[in-house]
Amino acid sequence: MQRAGGIAALYIAVAYLAAIPYFVFLVNYPGVVDPIQKVISLRDNYASMYWMHVVSFEFVALALIVVTLAIHQRLKEYAPSTAQFATVVGLIRAGLLLASVMVFNYGMGVVVRLYATAPDQAVAAWQVIEPVASALGGSGGEVLGGVWFLLLNATALSAKVFPRALNWLGVVIGAAGILSVVPALSGLEAAFGLLQIVWFLWLGIVMVRALDRRPETE
């Protein structure tokens, strides 16, 4: 389970790194504000955006489940109750992320098809669908992600399970996620998103290397 968790963590980091240039620079979807232009962007980039969502969010949600279970396996003997609660939070977060991308992709397909015959209705429909998908994915505040990071890393820090620097980084990420729900501190959501890439990459390397130094027993 530990090797699978390490590989899953590395996948999450790589998937997010691939998603950033695609969404920000290639299609520039976050920079589109006009509702009509948003739907046009969906139409023009439907195939690539669909598969990028699958690779960088849907599979990431599944990988997050593996990481959550792997870390629970490491922490449960040190703080059973906290580890269990953090695991539940992590699984809920993964489930919501999976729901988010499924709503986005399915809704995108409906809107793209509708735009060919009823553009105004398509634009109106997307103005309803997009906020739902975004909210499920954590837009507007990374409370679940913040709590998950904070609990896991605080427990790991106390138990000395992972490198202290990695755990402290996780604590900072967790605090940023929780504070991002405050409207005046909404910018912390971006910091949360970027720093978690570093954390997952680091965690994956630590977990895989640790297993390479000893025989696989799990």
PDB file of C-alpha atoms in Angstrom:
ATOM      1  CA  MET A   1       0.000   0.000   0.000  1.00  0.00           C
ATOM      2  CA  GLN A   2       2.886   2.358   0.751  1.00  0.00           C
ATOM      3  CA  ARG A   3       4.404   1.973  -2.701  1.00  0.00           C
ATOM      4  CA  ALA A   4       1.009   2.559  -4.290  1.00  0.00           C
ATOM      5  CA  GLY A   5       0.575   5.648  -2.114  1.00  0.00           C
ATOM      6  CA  GLY A   6       3.944   7.030  -3.167  1.00  0.00           C
ATOM      7  CA  ILE A   7       3.246   6.469  -6.848  1.00  0.00           C
ATOM      8  CA  ALA A   8      -0.221   7.998  -6.477  1.00  0.00           C
ATOM      9  CA  ALA A   9       1.256  11.091  -4.800  1.00  0.00           C
ATOM     10  CA  LEU A  10       3.748  11.493  -7.644  1.00  0.00           C
ATOM     11  CA  TYR A  11       0.933  11.131 -10.163  1.00  0.00           C
ATOM     12  CA  ILE A  12      -1.076  13.883  -8.466  1.00  0.00           C
ATOM     13  CA  ALA A  13       1.884  16.263  -8.600  1.00  0.00           C
ATOM     14  CA  VAL A  14       2.662  15.518 -12.253  1.00  0.00           C
ATOM     15  CA  ALA A  15      -1.006  15.761 -13.274  1.00  0.00           C
ATOM     16  CA  TYR A  16      -1.381  19.171 -11.648  1.00  0.00           C
ATOM     17  CA  LEU A  17       1.853  20.364 -13.231  1.00  0.00           C
ATOM     18  CA  ALA A  18       0.507  19.316 -16.633  1.00  0.00           C
ATOM     19  CA  ALA A  19      -2.868  20.965 -16.009  1.00  0.00           C
ATOM     20  CA  ILE A  20      -1.507  24.421 -15.176  1.00  0.00           C
ATOM     21  CA  PRO A  21       0.054  25.259 -18.566  1.00  0.00           C
ATOM     22  CA  TYR A  22      -2.878  23.698 -20.408  1.00  0.00           C
ATOM     23  CA  PHE A  23      -5.660  25.605 -18.662  1.00  0.00           C
ATOM     24  CA  VAL A  24      -3.777  28.848 -17.992  1.00  0.00           C
ATOM     25  CA  PHE A  25      -1.725  29.284 -21.158  1.00  0.00           C
ATOM     26  CA  LEU A  26      -3.011  26.978 -23.888  1.00  0.00           C
ATOM     27  CA  VAL A  27      -6.768  27.508 -23.581  1.00  0.00           C
ATOM     28  CA  ASN A  28      -6.665  30.306 -20.970  1.00  0.00           C
ATOM     29  CA  TYR A  29     -10.048  29.245 -19.619  1.00  0.00           C
ATOM     30  CA  PRO A  30      -9.614  30.868 -16.170  1.00  0.00           C
ATOM     31  CA  GLY A  31      -8.947  34.186 -17.899  1.00  0.00           C
ATOM     32  CA  VAL A  32     -12.227  34.142 -19.826  1.00  0.00           C
ATOM     33  CA  VAL A  33     -14.855  36.240 -18.056  1.00  0.00           C
ATOM     34  CA  ASP A  34     -17.591  36.783 -20.625  1.00  0.00           C
ATOM     35  CA  PRO A  35     -20.220  33.977 -20.387  1.00  0.00           C
ATOM     36  CA  ILE A  36     -20.572  33.694 -24.160  1.00  0.00           C
ATOM     37  CA  GLN A  37     -16.819  33.454 -24.682  1.00  0.00           C
ATOM     38  CA  LYS A  38     -16.642  30.768 -22.003  1.00  0.00           C
ATOM     39  CA  VAL A  39     -19.063  28.558 -23.900  1.00  0.00           C
ATOM     40  CA  ILE A  40     -17.234  29.245 -27.159  1.00  0.00           C
ATOM     41  CA  SER A  41     -13.997  28.205 -25.459  1.00  0.00           C
ATOM     42  CA  LEU A  42     -15.654  24.986 -24.308  1.00  0.00           C
ATOM     43  CA  ARG A  43     -16.862  24.306 -27.840  1.00  0.00           C
ATOM     44  CA  ASP A  44     -13.487  24.996 -29.437  1.00  0.00           C
ATOM     45  CA  ASN A  45     -11.509  22.946 -26.908  1.00  0.00           C
ATOM     46  CA  TYR A  46     -14.071  20.315 -25.989  1.00  0.00           C
ATOM     47  CA  ALA A  47     -12.095  17.140 -26.732  1.00  0.00           C
ATOM     48  CA  SER A  48      -8.794  18.228 -25.203  1.00  0.00           C
ATOM     49  CA  MET A  49     -10.457  19.838 -22.189  1.00  0.00           C
ATOM     50  CA  TYR A  50     -12.542  16.728 -21.561  1.00  0.00           C
ATOM     51  CA  TRP A  51      -9.513  14.440 -21.481  1.00  0.00           C
ATOM     52  CA  MET A  52      -7.401  16.897 -19.521  1.00  0.00           C
ATOM     53  CA  HIS A  53     -10.104  16.958 -16.860  1.00  0.00           C
ATOM     54  CA  VAL A  54     -10.116  13.169 -16.772  1.00  0.00           C
ATOM     55  CA  VAL A  55      -6.330  12.941 -16.462  1.00  0.00           C
ATOM     56  CA  SER A  56      -5.699  15.884 -14.158  1.00  0.00           C
ATOM     57  CA  PHE A  57      -8.776  15.751 -11.925  1.00  0.00           C
ATOM     58  CA  GLU A  58     -10.756  12.519 -12.244  1.00  0.00           C
ATOM     59  CA  PHE A  59      -7.721  10.242 -11.984  1.00  0.00           C
ATOM     60  CA  VAL A  60      -6.256  12.604  -9.382  1.00  0.00           C
ATOM     61  CA  ALA A  61      -9.339  12.063  -7.225  1.00  0.00           C
ATOM     62  CA  LEU A  62      -8.789   8.315  -7.421  1.00  0.00           C
ATOM     63  CA  ALA A  63      -5.087   8.759  -6.655  1.00  0.00           C
ATOM     64  CA  LEU A  64      -6.013  10.925  -3.675  1.00  0.00           C
ATOM     65  CA  ILE A  65      -7.991   8.009  -2.250  1.00  0.00           C
ATOM     66  CA  VAL A  66      -4.898   5.805  -2.494  1.00  0.00           C
ATOM     67  CA  VAL A  67      -2.693   8.449  -0.850  1.00  0.00           C
ATOM     68  CA  THR A  68      -5.222   8.962   1.943  1.00  0.00           C
ATOM     69  CA  LEU A  69      -5.408   5.249   2.722  1.00  0.00           C
ATOM     70  CA  ALA A  70      -1.631   4.837   2.545  1.00  0.00           C
ATOM     71  CA  ILE A  71      -1.024   7.682   4.995  1.00  0.00           C
ATOM     72  CA  HIS A  72      -3.724   6.339   7.289  1.00  0.00           C
ATOM     73  CA  GLN A  73      -1.850   3.054   7.347  1.00  0.00           C
ATOM     74  CA  ARG A  74       1.270   4.889   8.513  1.00  0.00           C
ATOM     75  CA  LEU A  75      -0.396   7.067  11.146  1.00  0.00           C
ATOM     76  CA  LYS A  76      -3.096   4.867  12.681  1.00  0.00           C
ATOM     77  CA  GLU A  77      -0.800   3.319  15.290  1.00  0.00           C
ATOM     78  CA  TYR A  78       0.279   6.745  16.591  1.00  0.00           C
ATOM     79  CA  ALA A  79      -3.050   8.589  16.694  1.00  0.00           C
ATOM     80  CA  PRO A  80      -5.895   6.239  15.721  1.00  0.00           C
ATOM     81  CA  SER A  81      -8.782   8.671  16.171  1.00  0.00           C
ATOM     82  CA  THR A  82      -7.108  11.607  14.436  1.00  0.00           C
ATOM     83  CA  ALA A  83      -5.878   9.421  11.598  1.00  0.00           C
ATOM     84  CA  GLN A  84      -9.353   7.976  11.138  1.00  0.00           C
ATOM     85  CA  PHE A  85     -10.985  11.405  11.086  1.00  0.00           C
ATOM     86  CA  ALA A  86      -8.393  12.733   8.631  1.00  0.00           C
ATOM     87  CA  THR A  87      -8.977   9.706   6.416  1.00  0.00           C
ATOM     88  CA  VAL A  88     -12.723  10.332   6.337  1.00  0.00           C
ATOM     89  CA  VAL A  89     -12.100  13.980   5.417  1.00  0.00           C
ATOM     90  CA  GLY A  90      -9.660  12.934   2.696  1.00  0.00           C
ATOM     91  CA  LEU A  91     -12.093  10.438   1.212  1.00  0.00           C
ATOM     92  CA  ILE A  92     -14.913  12.996   1.229  1.00  0.00           C
ATOM     93  CA  ARG A  93     -12.631  15.495  -0.477  1.00  0.00           C
ATOM     94  CA  ALA A  94     -11.682  12.949  -3.133  1.00  0.00           C
ATOM     95  CA  GLY A  95     -15.337  12.101  -3.693  1.00  0.00           C
ATOM     96  CA  LEU A  96     -16.298  15.745  -4.133  1.00  0.00           C
ATOM     97  CA  LEU A  97     -13.416  16.307  -6.544  1.00  0.00           C
ATOM     98  CA  LEU A  98     -14.562  13.316  -8.571  1.00  0.00           C
ATOM     99  CA  ALA A  99     -18.128  14.633  -8.562  1.00  0.00           C
ATOM    100  CA  SER A 100     -16.884  18.067  -9.613  1.00  0.00           C
ATOM    101  CA  VAL A 101     -15.101  16.878 -12.733  1.00  0.00           C
ATOM    102  CA  MET A 102     -17.973  14.566 -13.676  1.00  0.00           C
ATOM    103  CA  VAL A 103     -20.449  17.457 -13.431  1.00  0.00           C
ATOM    104  CA  PHE A 104     -18.106  19.704 -15.412  1.00  0.00           C
ATOM    105  CA  ASN A 105     -17.437  17.209 -18.205  1.00  0.00           C
ATOM    106  CA  TYR A 106     -21.024  16.041 -18.569  1.00  0.00           C
ATOM    107  CA  GLY A 107     -22.359  19.584 -18.389  1.00  0.00           C
ATOM    108  CA  MET A 108     -19.763  20.744 -20.894  1.00  0.00           C
ATOM    109  CA  GLY A 109     -20.919  18.112 -23.379  1.00  0.00           C
ATOM    110  CA  VAL A 110     -24.555  19.117 -22.954  1.00  0.00           C
ATOM    111  CA  VAL A 111     -23.768  22.811 -23.367  1.00  0.00           C
ATOM    112  CA  VAL A 112     -21.559  22.300 -26.424  1.00  0.00           C
ATOM    113  CA  ARG A 113     -24.291  20.326 -28.177  1.00  0.00           C
ATOM    114  CA  LEU A 114     -26.952  22.830 -27.150  1.00  0.00           C
ATOM    115  CA  TYR A 115     -24.892  25.785 -28.385  1.00  0.00           C
ATOM    116  CA  ALA A 116     -25.219  24.569 -31.974  1.00  0.00           C
ATOM    117  CA  THR A 117     -28.994  25.082 -31.938  1.00  0.00           C
ATOM    118  CA  ALA A 118     -29.733  27.395 -29.002  1.00  0.00           C
ATOM    119  CA  PRO A 119     -26.726  29.547 -28.051  1.00  0.00           C
ATOM    120  CA  ASP A 120     -28.565  31.662 -25.490  1.00  0.00           C
ATOM    121  CA  GLN A 121     -29.874  28.615 -23.651  1.00  0.00           C
ATOM    122  CA  ALA A 122     -26.418  27.053 -23.705  1.00  0.00           C
ATOM    123  CA  VAL A 123     -24.862  30.133 -22.123  1.00  0.00           C
ATOM    124  CA  ALA A 124     -27.589  30.286 -19.477  1.00  0.00           C
ATOM    125  CA  ALA A 125     -27.185  26.586 -18.704  1.00  0.00           C
ATOM    126  CA  TRP A 126     -23.427  26.898 -18.275  1.00  0.00           C
ATOM    127  CA  GLN A 127     -23.877  29.781 -15.850  1.00  0.00           C
ATOM    128  CA  VAL A 128     -25.718  27.292 -13.631  1.00  0.00           C
ATOM    129  CA  ILE A 129     -23.528  24.232 -14.199  1.00  0.00           C
ATOM    130  CA  GLU A 130     -20.114  25.839 -13.783  1.00  0.00           C
ATOM    131  CA  PRO A 131     -20.645  27.222 -10.242  1.00  0.00           C
ATOM    132  CA  VAL A 132     -21.881  23.815  -9.076  1.00  0.00           C
ATOM    133  CA  ALA A 133     -18.829  22.048 -10.498  1.00  0.00           C
ATOM    134  CA  SER A 134     -16.506  24.704  -9.077  1.00  0.00           C
ATOM    135  CA  ALA A 135     -18.061  24.539  -5.621  1.00  0.00           C
ATOM    136  CA  LEU A 136     -17.743  20.753  -5.509  1.00  0.00           C
ATOM    137  CA  GLY A 137     -14.084  21.114  -6.479  1.00  0.00           C
ATOM    138  CA  GLY A 138     -13.311  23.469  -3.613  1.00  0.00           C
ATOM    139  CA  SER A 139     -13.570  26.880  -5.248  1.00  0.00           C
ATOM    140  CA  GLY A 140     -14.469  29.524  -2.723  1.00  0.00           C
ATOM    141  CA  GLY A 141     -12.374  27.994   0.031  1.00  0.00           C
ATOM    142  CA  GLU A 142     -10.376  24.799   0.538  1.00  0.00           C
ATOM    143  CA  VAL A 143     -11.809  23.869   3.932  1.00  0.00           C
ATOM    144  CA  LEU A 144     -11.740  20.100   3.459  1.00  0.00           C
ATOM    145  CA  GLY A 145      -8.312  20.144   1.871  1.00  0.00           C
ATOM    146  CA  GLY A 146      -7.011  22.439   4.583  1.00  0.00           C
ATOM    147  CA  VAL A 147      -8.334  20.270   7.409  1.00  0.00           C
ATOM    148  CA  TRP A 148      -6.925  17.146   5.748  1.00  0.00           C
ATOM    149  CA  PHE A 149      -3.464  18.639   5.325  1.00  0.00           C
ATOM    150  CA  LEU A 150      -3.424  20.104   8.821  1.00  0.00           C
ATOM    151  CA  LEU A 151      -4.516  16.926  10.601  1.00  0.00           C
ATOM    152  CA  LEU A 152      -2.248  14.585   8.662  1.00  0.00           C
ATOM    153  CA  ASN A 153       0.856  16.701   8.922  1.00  0.00           C
ATOM    154  CA  ALA A 154       0.369  17.696  12.549  1.00  0.00           C
ATOM    155  CA  THR A 155      -0.002  14.018  13.436  1.00  0.00           C
ATOM    156  CA  ALA A 156       2.968  12.999  11.289  1.00  0.00           C
ATOM    157  CA  LEU A 157       5.033  15.781  12.846  1.00  0.00           C
ATOM    158  CA  SER A 158       4.274  14.522  16.334  1.00  0.00           C
ATOM    159  CA  ALA A 159       4.897  10.891  15.379  1.00  0.00           C
ATOM    160  CA  LYS A 160       8.030  11.723  13.349  1.00  0.00           C
ATOM    161  CA  VAL A 161       6.747   9.664  10.442  1.00  0.00           C
ATOM    162  CA  PHE A 162       7.857  11.891   7.547  1.00  0.00           C
ATOM    163  CA  PRO A 163      10.596  14.566   7.290  1.00  0.00           C
ATOM    164  CA  ARG A 164       9.881  17.510   9.582  1.00  0.00           C
ATOM    165  CA  ALA A 165      10.214  20.018   6.757  1.00  0.00           C
ATOM    166  CA  LEU A 166       7.626  18.122   4.714  1.00  0.00           C
ATOM    167  CA  ASN A 167       5.239  18.059   7.658  1.00  0.00           C
ATOM    168  CA  TRP A 168       5.690  21.751   8.393  1.00  0.00           C
ATOM    169  CA  LEU A 169       5.020  22.518   4.737  1.00  0.00           C
ATOM    170  CA  GLY A 170       1.829  20.474   5.048  1.00  0.00           C
ATOM    171  CA  VAL A 171       0.798  22.427   8.139  1.00  0.00           C
ATOM    172  CA  VAL A 172       1.297  25.706   6.260  1.00  0.00           C
ATOM    173  CA  ILE A 173      -0.722  24.374   3.318  1.00  0.00           C
ATOM    174  CA  GLY A 174      -3.486  23.258   5.659  1.00  0.00           C
ATOM    175  CA  ALA A 175      -3.642  26.649   7.343  1.00  0.00           C
ATOM    176  CA  ALA A 176      -3.736  28.382   3.954  1.00  0.00           C
ATOM    177  CA  GLY A 177      -6.600  26.154   2.829  1.00  0.00           C
ATOM    178  CA  ILE A 178      -8.672  26.819   5.926  1.00  0.00           C
ATOM    179  CA  LEU A 179      -8.032  30.571   5.866  1.00  0.00           C
ATOM    180  CA  SER A 180      -8.934  30.755   2.161  1.00  0.00           C
ATOM    181  CA  VAL A 181     -12.626  30.643   3.114  1.00  0.00           C
ATOM    182  CA  VAL A 182     -12.263  34.191   4.461  1.00  0.00           C
ATOM    183  CA  PRO A 183     -13.185  36.509   1.552  1.00  0.00           C
ATOM    184  CA  ALA A 184     -10.333  38.893   2.303  1.00  0.00           C
ATOM    185  CA  LEU A 185      -7.877  35.978   2.207  1.00  0.00           C
ATOM    186  CA  SER A 186      -9.253  34.213  -0.869  1.00  0.00           C
ATOM    187  CA  GLY A 187      -5.868  34.611  -2.559  1.00  0.00           C
ATOM    188  CA  LEU A 188      -4.567  31.882  -0.261  1.00  0.00           C
ATOM    189  CA  GLU A 189      -6.521  29.392  -2.363  1.00  0.00           C
ATOM    190  CA  ALA A 190      -3.951  29.825  -5.146  1.00  0.00           C
ATOM    191  CA  ALA A 191      -1.105  29.382  -2.666  1.00  0.00           C
ATOM    192  CA  PHE A 192      -2.789  26.220  -1.400  1.00  0.00           C
ATOM    193  CA  GLY A 193      -3.052  24.844  -4.924  1.00  0.00           C
ATOM    194  CA  LEU A 194       0.560  25.533  -5.861  1.00  0.00           C
ATOM    195  CA  LEU A 195       2.138  24.432  -2.588  1.00  0.00           C
ATOM    196  CA  GLN A 196       0.237  21.151  -2.531  1.00  0.00           C
ATOM    197  CA  ILE A 197       1.985  20.194  -5.778  1.00  0.00           C
ATOM    198  CA  VAL A 198       5.336  20.511  -4.010  1.00  0.00           C
ATOM    199  CA  TRP A 199       4.013  18.531  -1.044  1.00  0.00           C
ATOM    200  CA  PHE A 200       2.654  15.650  -3.123  1.00  0.00           C
ATOM    201  CA  LEU A 201       5.852  15.459  -5.165  1.00  0.00           C
ATOM    202  CA  TRP A 202       7.984  15.444  -2.023  1.00  0.00           C
ATOM    203  CA  LEU A 203       5.735  12.924  -0.276  1.00  0.00           C
ATOM    204  CA  GLY A 204       5.816  10.593  -3.261  1.00  0.00           C
ATOM    205  CA  ILE A 205       9.610  10.662  -3.395  1.00  0.00           C
ATOM    206  CA  VAL A 206       9.872  10.051   0.358  1.00  0.00           C
ATOM    207  CA  MET A 207       7.466   7.111   0.318  1.00  0.00           C
ATOM    208  CA  VAL A 208       9.002   5.408  -2.713  1.00  0.00           C
ATOM    209  CA  ARG A 209      12.582   5.892  -1.522  1.00  0.00           C
ATOM    210  CA  ALA A 210      11.749   4.601   1.953  1.00  0.00           C
ATOM    211  CA  LEU A 211      10.483   1.355   0.477  1.00  0.00           C
ATOM    212  CA  ASP A 212      13.504   1.018  -1.804  1.00  0.00           C
ATOM    213  CA  ARG A 213      15.723   0.945   1.290  1.00  0.00           C
ATOM    214  CA  ARG A 214      13.978  -2.048   2.854  1.00  0.00           C
ATOM    215  CA  PRO A 215      12.212  -5.213   1.717  1.00  0.00           C
ATOM    216  CA  GLU A 216       8.543  -4.791   0.844  1.00  0.00           C
ATOM    217  CA  THR A 217       6.531  -6.165   3.761  1.00  0.00           C
ATOM    218  CA  GLU A 218       3.095  -4.693   3.062  1.00  0.00           C
TER     219      GLU A 218
END
